[in-house]
C-alpha cells in the first residue's frame, strides 16, 4: 500500500478550490485546483505548491476510542461527499518538547478532540497525514470529505476544536475548502 500522498495546488486537479484562508501564520499561494495523488512519480509540473504526508499509526487513542472510531468512521470517496477540506497544521516547538503523556492529556483529556470529533461521524470522513519528520512546512495535513448538507456542521466542528487548549499550540494553519 502507498502511504505517501502528494497534494498539489495549481491549475489542474480533481478538486476545485473554493477558498484558501490563513487561520494562523502564513497562507499558501493561490491555486484554482487541487490534485491529490498517491503516485509519487507523478510530475506536478507547474503546481503553485506541493505538500506531502504519510498515514501512520495512532499516537494518542485508547483501545476503546480506536474501536469506536473503526466502527463509526466512513470511508473516503463516498459519492455524496462532494465537499472537502485540506487543513495543513504546524504546532509549536513547545508542543513537540512535551512528553507523550502530556500531549495526550492536552489533546484528549483537556481538549476532548476525539470525543468532539466523534459527534460529527459518520457525516465527515477524515484522514490524517504526518509530515513533520521529513522537513515539510507543516507537521500534519488533515483531510476531510462531506456532503454539502454537512458543510455547516463541519464549520462548527472546526470552530469548536480551534477553541480548545490544543489549538494554543498551533502556530500555522491554512484552511482550504474544495468542491468536486
Ligand atoms: C471529523 C471528526 C474528527 C475526528 C473523529 C478526529 C479524530 C482524531 C483522532 C482520533 C486523532 C488522534 C490520532 C492519533 O492517535 O495519533 C486526531 C488527530 C488530529 N486531528 Fe482530528 N479529528 C476530527 C477532526 C479534526 C479537524 C476538523 C481537524 C482540523 C481542524 C483535526 C486536526 C487534527 C490534527 C492536527 C491531529 C494530529 C494532532 C497531533 O498528533 O498532535 N481533526 N484527530
PDB file of C-alpha atoms and ligand atoms in Angstrom:
ATOM      1  CA  UNK A   1       0.000   0.000   0.000  1.00  0.00           C
ATOM      2  CA  UNK A   2       1.112   3.521  -0.796  1.00  0.00           C
ATOM      3  CA  UNK A   3       1.093   5.677   2.265  1.00  0.00           C
ATOM      4  CA  UNK A   4       2.772   8.741   0.734  1.00  0.00           C
ATOM      5  CA  UNK A   5       0.247  11.215  -0.637  1.00  0.00           C
ATOM      6  CA  UNK A   6       1.008  14.427  -2.525  1.00  0.00           C
ATOM      7  CA  UNK A   7      -1.363  17.400  -2.532  1.00  0.00           C
ATOM      8  CA  UNK A   8      -0.584  19.951  -5.225  1.00  0.00           C
ATOM      9  CA  UNK A   9      -2.247  23.286  -5.707  1.00  0.00           C
ATOM     10  CA  UNK A  10      -2.219  24.843  -9.156  1.00  0.00           C
ATOM     11  CA  UNK A  11      -4.022  24.794 -12.479  1.00  0.00           C
ATOM     12  CA  UNK A  12      -5.191  21.199 -12.526  1.00  0.00           C
ATOM     13  CA  UNK A  13      -6.559  18.533 -10.232  1.00  0.00           C
ATOM     14  CA  UNK A  14      -9.580  16.539  -9.150  1.00  0.00           C
ATOM     15  CA  UNK A  15     -10.848  19.127  -6.646  1.00  0.00           C
ATOM     16  CA  UNK A  16     -11.746  22.750  -7.390  1.00  0.00           C
ATOM     17  CA  UNK A  17     -10.547  25.236  -4.792  1.00  0.00           C
ATOM     18  CA  UNK A  18     -13.361  27.245  -3.215  1.00  0.00           C
ATOM     19  CA  UNK A  19     -11.189  29.202  -0.789  1.00  0.00           C
ATOM     20  CA  UNK A  20      -7.750  29.326   0.816  1.00  0.00           C
ATOM     21  CA  UNK A  21      -7.718  31.070   4.182  1.00  0.00           C
ATOM     22  CA  UNK A  22      -4.828  31.573   6.604  1.00  0.00           C
ATOM     23  CA  UNK A  23      -6.111  30.799  10.096  1.00  0.00           C
ATOM     24  CA  UNK A  24      -2.715  31.220  11.806  1.00  0.00           C
ATOM     25  CA  UNK A  25       0.630  32.200  10.314  1.00  0.00           C
ATOM     26  CA  UNK A  26       1.361  32.432   6.611  1.00  0.00           C
ATOM     27  CA  UNK A  27      -1.127  31.361   3.958  1.00  0.00           C
ATOM     28  CA  UNK A  28      -0.351  29.329   0.822  1.00  0.00           C
ATOM     29  CA  UNK A  29      -0.170  30.766  -2.715  1.00  0.00           C
ATOM     30  CA  UNK A  30      -3.422  30.952  -4.659  1.00  0.00           C
ATOM     31  CA  UNK A  31      -4.467  27.913  -6.649  1.00  0.00           C
ATOM     32  CA  UNK A  32      -7.632  27.095  -8.597  1.00  0.00           C
ATOM     33  CA  UNK A  33      -7.367  23.319  -8.410  1.00  0.00           C
ATOM     34  CA  UNK A  34      -6.006  20.703  -6.048  1.00  0.00           C
ATOM     35  CA  UNK A  35      -4.574  17.395  -7.245  1.00  0.00           C
ATOM     36  CA  UNK A  36      -4.384  14.556  -4.721  1.00  0.00           C
ATOM     37  CA  UNK A  37      -2.055  11.785  -5.800  1.00  0.00           C
ATOM     38  CA  UNK A  38      -0.700   8.614  -4.255  1.00  0.00           C
ATOM     39  CA  UNK A  39       1.675   8.170  -7.181  1.00  0.00           C
ATOM     40  CA  UNK A  40       4.998   9.580  -6.025  1.00  0.00           C
ATOM     41  CA  UNK A  41       6.281   9.555  -9.634  1.00  0.00           C
ATOM     42  CA  UNK A  42       3.613  11.948 -10.867  1.00  0.00           C
ATOM     43  CA  UNK A  43       5.211  15.134 -12.102  1.00  0.00           C
ATOM     44  CA  UNK A  44       3.453  18.105 -10.588  1.00  0.00           C
ATOM     45  CA  UNK A  45       4.733  20.423 -13.283  1.00  0.00           C
ATOM     46  CA  UNK A  46       3.512  23.957 -12.873  1.00  0.00           C
ATOM     47  CA  UNK A  47       1.985  23.428  -9.446  1.00  0.00           C
ATOM     48  CA  UNK A  48       1.976  26.534  -7.252  1.00  0.00           C
ATOM     49  CA  UNK A  49       2.732  24.376  -4.202  1.00  0.00           C
ATOM     50  CA  UNK A  50       3.191  20.772  -3.136  1.00  0.00           C
ATOM     51  CA  UNK A  51       2.550  19.242   0.263  1.00  0.00           C
ATOM     52  CA  UNK A  52       3.386  15.647   1.122  1.00  0.00           C
ATOM     53  CA  UNK A  53       2.347  13.453   4.007  1.00  0.00           C
ATOM     54  CA  UNK A  54       2.148   9.842   5.108  1.00  0.00           C
ATOM     55  CA  UNK A  55      -0.529   7.983   7.002  1.00  0.00           C
ATOM     56  CA  UNK A  56       0.794   6.468  10.197  1.00  0.00           C
ATOM     57  CA  UNK A  57      -0.119   4.632  13.371  1.00  0.00           C
ATOM     58  CA  UNK A  58      -2.297   6.243  16.017  1.00  0.00           C
ATOM     59  CA  UNK A  59      -0.401   8.140  18.706  1.00  0.00           C
ATOM     60  CA  UNK A  60      -2.994   9.002  21.293  1.00  0.00           C
ATOM     61  CA  UNK A  61      -6.117   6.867  21.023  1.00  0.00           C
ATOM     62  CA  UNK A  62      -7.064   4.311  23.645  1.00  0.00           C
ATOM     63  CA  UNK A  63      -8.339   0.843  22.697  1.00  0.00           C
ATOM     64  CA  UNK A  64     -11.875   1.969  23.450  1.00  0.00           C
ATOM     65  CA  UNK A  65     -11.547   5.066  21.219  1.00  0.00           C
ATOM     66  CA  UNK A  66      -9.971   3.059  18.399  1.00  0.00           C
ATOM     67  CA  UNK A  67     -12.820   0.559  18.480  1.00  0.00           C
ATOM     68  CA  UNK A  68     -15.449   3.314  18.304  1.00  0.00           C
ATOM     69  CA  UNK A  69     -13.563   5.155  15.539  1.00  0.00           C
ATOM     70  CA  UNK A  70     -13.221   1.986  13.459  1.00  0.00           C
ATOM     71  CA  UNK A  71     -16.932   1.291  13.802  1.00  0.00           C
ATOM     72  CA  UNK A  72     -18.128   4.827  13.012  1.00  0.00           C
ATOM     73  CA  UNK A  73     -15.647   6.349  10.546  1.00  0.00           C
ATOM     74  CA  UNK A  74     -16.906   6.390   6.956  1.00  0.00           C
ATOM     75  CA  UNK A  75     -14.611   5.690   4.003  1.00  0.00           C
ATOM     76  CA  UNK A  76     -13.145   8.435   1.842  1.00  0.00           C
ATOM     77  CA  UNK A  77     -14.542   8.744  -1.674  1.00  0.00           C
ATOM     78  CA  UNK A  78     -18.277   8.476  -0.915  1.00  0.00           C
ATOM     79  CA  UNK A  79     -20.189   9.692  -3.994  1.00  0.00           C
ATOM     80  CA  UNK A  80     -22.277  12.151  -1.952  1.00  0.00           C
ATOM     81  CA  UNK A  81     -19.171  13.682  -0.338  1.00  0.00           C
ATOM     82  CA  UNK A  82     -18.603  16.379  -2.929  1.00  0.00           C
ATOM     83  CA  UNK A  83     -17.085  18.839  -0.443  1.00  0.00           C
ATOM     84  CA  UNK A  84     -13.641  18.513   1.102  1.00  0.00           C
ATOM     85  CA  UNK A  85     -11.236  20.447   3.273  1.00  0.00           C
ATOM     86  CA  UNK A  86      -7.458  20.231   3.401  1.00  0.00           C
ATOM     87  CA  UNK A  87      -6.163  21.841   6.591  1.00  0.00           C
ATOM     88  CA  UNK A  88      -2.365  21.793   6.942  1.00  0.00           C
ATOM     89  CA  UNK A  89      -1.266  22.437  10.520  1.00  0.00           C
ATOM     90  CA  UNK A  90       2.042  23.120  12.256  1.00  0.00           C
ATOM     91  CA  UNK A  91       2.378  23.003  16.034  1.00  0.00           C
ATOM     92  CA  UNK A  92       4.871  24.908  18.180  1.00  0.00           C
ATOM     93  CA  UNK A  93       8.254  23.690  19.444  1.00  0.00           C
ATOM     94  CA  UNK A  94       6.715  23.832  22.916  1.00  0.00           C
ATOM     95  CA  UNK A  95       4.224  21.137  21.859  1.00  0.00           C
ATOM     96  CA  UNK A  96       6.955  18.892  20.470  1.00  0.00           C
ATOM     97  CA  UNK A  97       9.050  19.271  23.607  1.00  0.00           C
ATOM     98  CA  UNK A  98       6.238  17.859  25.745  1.00  0.00           C
ATOM     99  CA  UNK A  99       6.216  14.198  26.723  1.00  0.00           C
ATOM    100  CA  UNK A 100       3.739  11.820  25.099  1.00  0.00           C
ATOM    101  CA  UNK A 101       1.552  11.638  28.215  1.00  0.00           C
ATOM    102  CA  UNK A 102       1.402  15.445  28.430  1.00  0.00           C
ATOM    103  CA  UNK A 103       0.346  15.738  24.781  1.00  0.00           C
ATOM    104  CA  UNK A 104      -2.308  13.061  25.238  1.00  0.00           C
ATOM    105  CA  UNK A 105      -3.619  14.918  28.280  1.00  0.00           C
ATOM    106  CA  UNK A 106      -3.957  18.172  26.310  1.00  0.00           C
ATOM    107  CA  UNK A 107      -5.396  16.634  23.132  1.00  0.00           C
ATOM    108  CA  UNK A 108      -7.813  14.168  24.687  1.00  0.00           C
ATOM    109  CA  UNK A 109      -8.488  14.929  28.354  1.00  0.00           C
ATOM    110  CA  UNK A 110      -8.424  18.737  28.281  1.00  0.00           C
ATOM    111  CA  UNK A 111      -9.473  19.430  24.689  1.00  0.00           C
ATOM    112  CA  UNK A 112     -11.796  16.447  24.047  1.00  0.00           C
ATOM    113  CA  UNK A 113     -10.535  16.342  20.443  1.00  0.00           C
ATOM    114  CA  UNK A 114     -11.567  12.732  19.959  1.00  0.00           C
ATOM    115  CA  UNK A 115     -14.972  12.961  21.635  1.00  0.00           C
ATOM    116  CA  UNK A 116     -15.835  16.251  19.876  1.00  0.00           C
ATOM    117  CA  UNK A 117     -14.750  14.684  16.568  1.00  0.00           C
ATOM    118  CA  UNK A 118     -16.867  11.593  17.158  1.00  0.00           C
ATOM    119  CA  UNK A 119     -20.005  13.757  17.331  1.00  0.00           C
ATOM    120  CA  UNK A 120     -19.530  14.583  13.625  1.00  0.00           C
ATOM    121  CA  UNK A 121     -19.298  10.966  12.462  1.00  0.00           C
ATOM    122  CA  UNK A 122     -20.372   9.493  10.110  1.00  0.00           C
ATOM    123  CA  UNK A 123     -21.091  12.806   8.322  1.00  0.00           C
ATOM    124  CA  UNK A 124     -17.422  13.685   7.977  1.00  0.00           C
ATOM    125  CA  UNK A 125     -14.815  11.263   6.610  1.00  0.00           C
ATOM    126  CA  UNK A 126     -11.227  12.026   7.613  1.00  0.00           C
ATOM    127  CA  UNK A 127      -7.619  11.079   7.102  1.00  0.00           C
ATOM    128  CA  UNK A 128      -4.573  12.340   8.995  1.00  0.00           C
ATOM    129  CA  UNK A 129      -1.213  12.622   7.228  1.00  0.00           C
ATOM    130  CA  UNK A 130       2.047  13.214   9.104  1.00  0.00           C
ATOM    131  CA  UNK A 131       4.900  15.250   7.626  1.00  0.00           C
ATOM    132  CA  UNK A 132       6.925  16.755  10.479  1.00  0.00           C
ATOM    133  CA  UNK A 133       9.701  14.174  10.194  1.00  0.00           C
ATOM    134  CA  UNK A 134      10.654  14.909   6.614  1.00  0.00           C
ATOM    135  CA  UNK A 135      11.202  18.618   6.620  1.00  0.00           C
ATOM    136  CA  UNK A 136       7.821  19.748   5.286  1.00  0.00           C
ATOM    137  CA  UNK A 137       6.479  23.215   6.184  1.00  0.00           C
ATOM    138  CA  UNK A 138       3.629  21.657   8.197  1.00  0.00           C
ATOM    139  CA  UNK A 139       3.513  18.874  10.798  1.00  0.00           C
ATOM    140  CA  UNK A 140       0.154  17.465   9.654  1.00  0.00           C
ATOM    141  CA  UNK A 141      -2.086  17.521   6.605  1.00  0.00           C
ATOM    142  CA  UNK A 142      -5.646  16.923   7.734  1.00  0.00           C
ATOM    143  CA  UNK A 143      -8.181  15.871   5.094  1.00  0.00           C
ATOM    144  CA  UNK A 144     -11.977  15.774   5.369  1.00  0.00           C
ATOM    145  CA  UNK A 145     -14.796  14.835   2.970  1.00  0.00           C
ATOM    146  CA  UNK A 146     -18.510  15.525   3.497  1.00  0.00           C
ATOM    147  CA  UNK A 147     -21.778  16.103   1.665  1.00  0.00           C
ATOM    148  CA  UNK A 148     -22.950  19.717   1.060  1.00  0.00           C
ATOM    149  CA  UNK A 149     -25.620  19.152   3.729  1.00  0.00           C
ATOM    150  CA  UNK A 150     -22.821  18.651   6.304  1.00  0.00           C
ATOM    151  CA  UNK A 151     -20.913  21.855   5.454  1.00  0.00           C
ATOM    152  CA  UNK A 152     -22.338  23.875   8.354  1.00  0.00           C
ATOM    153  CA  UNK A 153     -21.688  21.038  10.805  1.00  0.00           C
ATOM    154  CA  UNK A 154     -18.109  20.812   9.557  1.00  0.00           C
ATOM    155  CA  UNK A 155     -17.583  24.558  10.120  1.00  0.00           C
ATOM    156  CA  UNK A 156     -18.965  24.179  13.638  1.00  0.00           C
ATOM    157  CA  UNK A 157     -16.590  21.277  14.321  1.00  0.00           C
ATOM    158  CA  UNK A 158     -13.567  23.258  13.174  1.00  0.00           C
ATOM    159  CA  UNK A 159     -14.609  26.254  15.308  1.00  0.00           C
ATOM    160  CA  UNK A 160     -15.064  24.071  18.393  1.00  0.00           C
ATOM    161  CA  UNK A 161     -11.634  22.470  18.001  1.00  0.00           C
ATOM    162  CA  UNK A 162      -9.960  25.865  17.480  1.00  0.00           C
ATOM    163  CA  UNK A 163     -11.408  26.951  20.805  1.00  0.00           C
ATOM    164  CA  UNK A 164      -9.631  24.165  22.767  1.00  0.00           C
ATOM    165  CA  UNK A 165      -6.324  24.240  24.711  1.00  0.00           C
ATOM    166  CA  UNK A 166      -4.774  22.033  21.987  1.00  0.00           C
ATOM    167  CA  UNK A 167      -5.057  24.887  19.470  1.00  0.00           C
ATOM    168  CA  UNK A 168      -2.941  27.064  21.762  1.00  0.00           C
ATOM    169  CA  UNK A 169      -0.075  25.013  20.325  1.00  0.00           C
ATOM    170  CA  UNK A 170      -0.978  25.609  16.663  1.00  0.00           C
ATOM    171  CA  UNK A 171       1.316  28.212  15.064  1.00  0.00           C
ATOM    172  CA  UNK A 172       0.413  27.769  11.411  1.00  0.00           C
ATOM    173  CA  UNK A 173      -2.899  26.651   9.948  1.00  0.00           C
ATOM    174  CA  UNK A 174      -4.374  27.104   6.488  1.00  0.00           C
ATOM    175  CA  UNK A 175      -7.929  26.101   5.605  1.00  0.00           C
ATOM    176  CA  UNK A 176      -8.536  25.054   2.008  1.00  0.00           C
ATOM    177  CA  UNK A 177     -12.161  24.323   1.058  1.00  0.00           C
ATOM    178  CA  UNK A 178     -12.785  22.205  -2.023  1.00  0.00           C
ATOM    179  CA  UNK A 179     -15.591  21.070  -4.323  1.00  0.00           C
ATOM    180  CA  UNK A 180     -15.813  18.274  -6.869  1.00  0.00           C
TER     181      UNK A 180
HETATM  182  C1  LIG B   1     -14.159  14.606  11.868  1.00  0.00           C
HETATM  183  C2  LIG B   1     -14.007  14.474  13.178  1.00  0.00           C
HETATM  184  C3  LIG B   1     -12.645  14.241  13.772  1.00  0.00           C
HETATM  185  C4  LIG B   1     -12.268  13.129  14.421  1.00  0.00           C
HETATM  186  C5  LIG B   1     -13.120  11.898  14.719  1.00  0.00           C
HETATM  187  C6  LIG B   1     -10.889  13.318  14.782  1.00  0.00           C
HETATM  188  C7  LIG B   1     -10.140  12.380  15.445  1.00  0.00           C
HETATM  189  C8  LIG B   1      -8.789  12.467  15.680  1.00  0.00           C
HETATM  190  C9  LIG B   1      -8.009  11.475  16.369  1.00  0.00           C
HETATM  191  C10 LIG B   1      -8.532  10.174  16.935  1.00  0.00           C
HETATM  192  C11 LIG B   1      -6.738  11.913  16.390  1.00  0.00           C
HETATM  193  C12 LIG B   1      -5.546  11.253  17.076  1.00  0.00           C
HETATM  194  C13 LIG B   1      -4.755  10.365  16.135  1.00  0.00           C
HETATM  195  C14 LIG B   1      -3.640   9.675  16.918  1.00  0.00           C
HETATM  196  O1  LIG B   1      -3.942   8.982  17.906  1.00  0.00           O
HETATM  197  O2  LIG B   1      -2.467   9.826  16.532  1.00  0.00           O
HETATM  198  C15 LIG B   1      -6.707  13.175  15.688  1.00  0.00           C
HETATM  199  C16 LIG B   1      -5.575  13.917  15.460  1.00  0.00           C
HETATM  200  C17 LIG B   1      -5.554  15.127  14.826  1.00  0.00           C
HETATM  201  N1  LIG B   1      -6.636  15.829  14.341  1.00  0.00           N
HETATM  202 FE1  LIG B   1      -8.546  15.243  14.456  1.00  0.00          FE
HETATM  203  N2  LIG B   1     -10.460  14.539  14.359  1.00  0.00           N
HETATM  204  C18 LIG B   1     -11.501  15.146  13.734  1.00  0.00           C
HETATM  205  C19 LIG B   1     -11.499  16.405  13.181  1.00  0.00           C
HETATM  206  C20 LIG B   1     -10.395  17.223  13.071  1.00  0.00           C
HETATM  207  C21 LIG B   1     -10.387  18.547  12.463  1.00  0.00           C
HETATM  208  C22 LIG B   1     -11.615  19.241  11.871  1.00  0.00           C
HETATM  209  C23 LIG B   1      -9.096  18.990  12.494  1.00  0.00           C
HETATM  210  C24 LIG B   1      -8.526  20.289  11.982  1.00  0.00           C
HETATM  211  C25 LIG B   1      -9.178  21.460  12.041  1.00  0.00           C
HETATM  212  C26 LIG B   1      -8.306  17.957  13.110  1.00  0.00           C
HETATM  213  C27 LIG B   1      -6.943  18.009  13.283  1.00  0.00           C
HETATM  214  C28 LIG B   1      -6.170  17.011  13.834  1.00  0.00           C
HETATM  215  C29 LIG B   1      -4.733  17.082  13.968  1.00  0.00           C
HETATM  216  C30 LIG B   1      -3.810  18.204  13.523  1.00  0.00           C
HETATM  217  C31 LIG B   1      -4.342  15.897  14.581  1.00  0.00           C
HETATM  218  C32 LIG B   1      -2.918  15.492  14.964  1.00  0.00           C
HETATM  219  C33 LIG B   1      -2.660  16.007  16.355  1.00  0.00           C
HETATM  220  C34 LIG B   1      -1.313  15.611  16.891  1.00  0.00           C
HETATM  221  O3  LIG B   1      -0.855  14.467  16.666  1.00  0.00           O
HETATM  222  O4  LIG B   1      -0.711  16.464  17.559  1.00  0.00           O
HETATM  223  N3  LIG B   1      -9.108  16.918  13.468  1.00  0.00           N
HETATM  224  N4  LIG B   1      -7.972  13.501  15.294  1.00  0.00           N
END
